[in-house]
Amino acid sequence: RQGRAALSVAGCAVAVGLGLLTLLLAGAWA
């Protein structure tokens, strides 16, 4: 019953992680 909430939190964490990684890579290339 909490699987959907956990999946949502995991999705948000992945999205934020990818965003930060993209910013770091962009900063390194800039």
Short mmCIF file of N, CA and C in Angstrom, two decimals:
data_model
loop_
_atom_site.label_atom_id
_atom_site.label_comp_id
_atom_site.label_asym_id
_atom_site.label_seq_id
_atom_site.Cartn_x
_atom_site.Cartn_y
_atom_site.Cartn_z
N ARG A 1 0.83 -1.21 0.00
CA ARG A 1 0.00 0.00 0.00
C ARG A 1 0.86 1.26 0.00
N GLN A 2 2.13 1.12 0.37
CA GLN A 2 3.02 2.30 0.36
C GLN A 2 4.01 2.21 -0.80
N GLY A 3 3.84 1.20 -1.63
CA GLY A 3 4.76 1.04 -2.76
C GLY A 3 4.73 2.23 -3.70
N ARG A 4 3.52 2.76 -3.93
CA ARG A 4 3.39 3.89 -4.86
C ARG A 4 4.09 5.12 -4.30
N ALA A 5 3.95 5.36 -3.00
CA ALA A 5 4.59 6.53 -2.38
C ALA A 5 6.11 6.38 -2.47
N ALA A 6 6.60 5.17 -2.18
CA ALA A 6 8.04 4.92 -2.23
C ALA A 6 8.55 5.14 -3.65
N LEU A 7 7.78 4.67 -4.62
CA LEU A 7 8.18 4.82 -6.02
C LEU A 7 8.22 6.30 -6.40
N SER A 8 7.25 7.05 -5.91
CA SER A 8 7.20 8.49 -6.20
C SER A 8 8.42 9.19 -5.61
N VAL A 9 8.75 8.85 -4.36
CA VAL A 9 9.91 9.46 -3.70
C VAL A 9 11.18 9.08 -4.44
N ALA A 10 11.28 7.82 -4.85
CA ALA A 10 12.47 7.37 -5.58
C ALA A 10 12.58 8.12 -6.91
N GLY A 11 11.45 8.31 -7.57
CA GLY A 11 11.46 9.03 -8.85
C GLY A 11 11.94 10.46 -8.66
N CYS A 12 11.46 11.10 -7.60
CA CYS A 12 11.87 12.49 -7.32
C CYS A 12 13.37 12.54 -7.03
N ALA A 13 13.85 11.57 -6.25
CA ALA A 13 15.27 11.53 -5.90
C ALA A 13 16.12 11.37 -7.15
N VAL A 14 15.68 10.49 -8.05
CA VAL A 14 16.43 10.27 -9.30
C VAL A 14 16.42 11.53 -10.16
N ALA A 15 15.26 12.19 -10.23
CA ALA A 15 15.14 13.40 -11.04
C ALA A 15 16.07 14.49 -10.50
N VAL A 16 16.07 14.67 -9.17
CA VAL A 16 16.92 15.68 -8.55
C VAL A 16 18.39 15.32 -8.76
N GLY A 17 18.72 14.03 -8.61
CA GLY A 17 20.10 13.58 -8.80
C GLY A 17 20.57 13.87 -10.23
N LEU A 18 19.72 13.56 -11.21
CA LEU A 18 20.09 13.79 -12.60
C LEU A 18 20.24 15.29 -12.87
N GLY A 19 19.38 16.08 -12.25
CA GLY A 19 19.45 17.53 -12.43
C GLY A 19 20.77 18.08 -11.89
N LEU A 20 21.13 17.62 -10.69
CA LEU A 20 22.38 18.09 -10.08
C LEU A 20 23.57 17.63 -10.91
N LEU A 21 23.53 16.39 -11.38
CA LEU A 21 24.63 15.85 -12.18
C LEU A 21 24.77 16.66 -13.47
N THR A 22 23.64 17.00 -14.08
CA THR A 22 23.67 17.79 -15.31
C THR A 22 24.28 19.17 -15.04
N LEU A 23 23.89 19.78 -13.92
CA LEU A 23 24.43 21.10 -13.57
C LEU A 23 25.94 21.01 -13.35
N LEU A 24 26.38 19.95 -12.65
CA LEU A 24 27.81 19.78 -12.39
C LEU A 24 28.57 19.60 -13.70
N LEU A 25 28.03 18.77 -14.59
CA LEU A 25 28.69 18.53 -15.88
C LEU A 25 28.72 19.81 -16.71
N ALA A 26 27.61 20.55 -16.69
CA ALA A 26 27.54 21.81 -17.45
C ALA A 26 28.58 22.78 -16.90
N GLY A 27 28.72 22.84 -15.58
CA GLY A 27 29.70 23.74 -14.97
C GLY A 27 31.12 23.32 -15.32
N ALA A 28 31.35 22.02 -15.39
CA ALA A 28 32.69 21.53 -15.70
C ALA A 28 33.04 21.84 -17.15
N TRP A 29 32.05 21.76 -18.04
CA TRP A 29 32.30 22.02 -19.46
C TRP A 29 32.36 23.51 -19.77
N ALA A 30 31.66 24.31 -18.97
CA ALA A 30 31.59 25.76 -19.23
C ALA A 30 32.98 26.38 -19.13
#
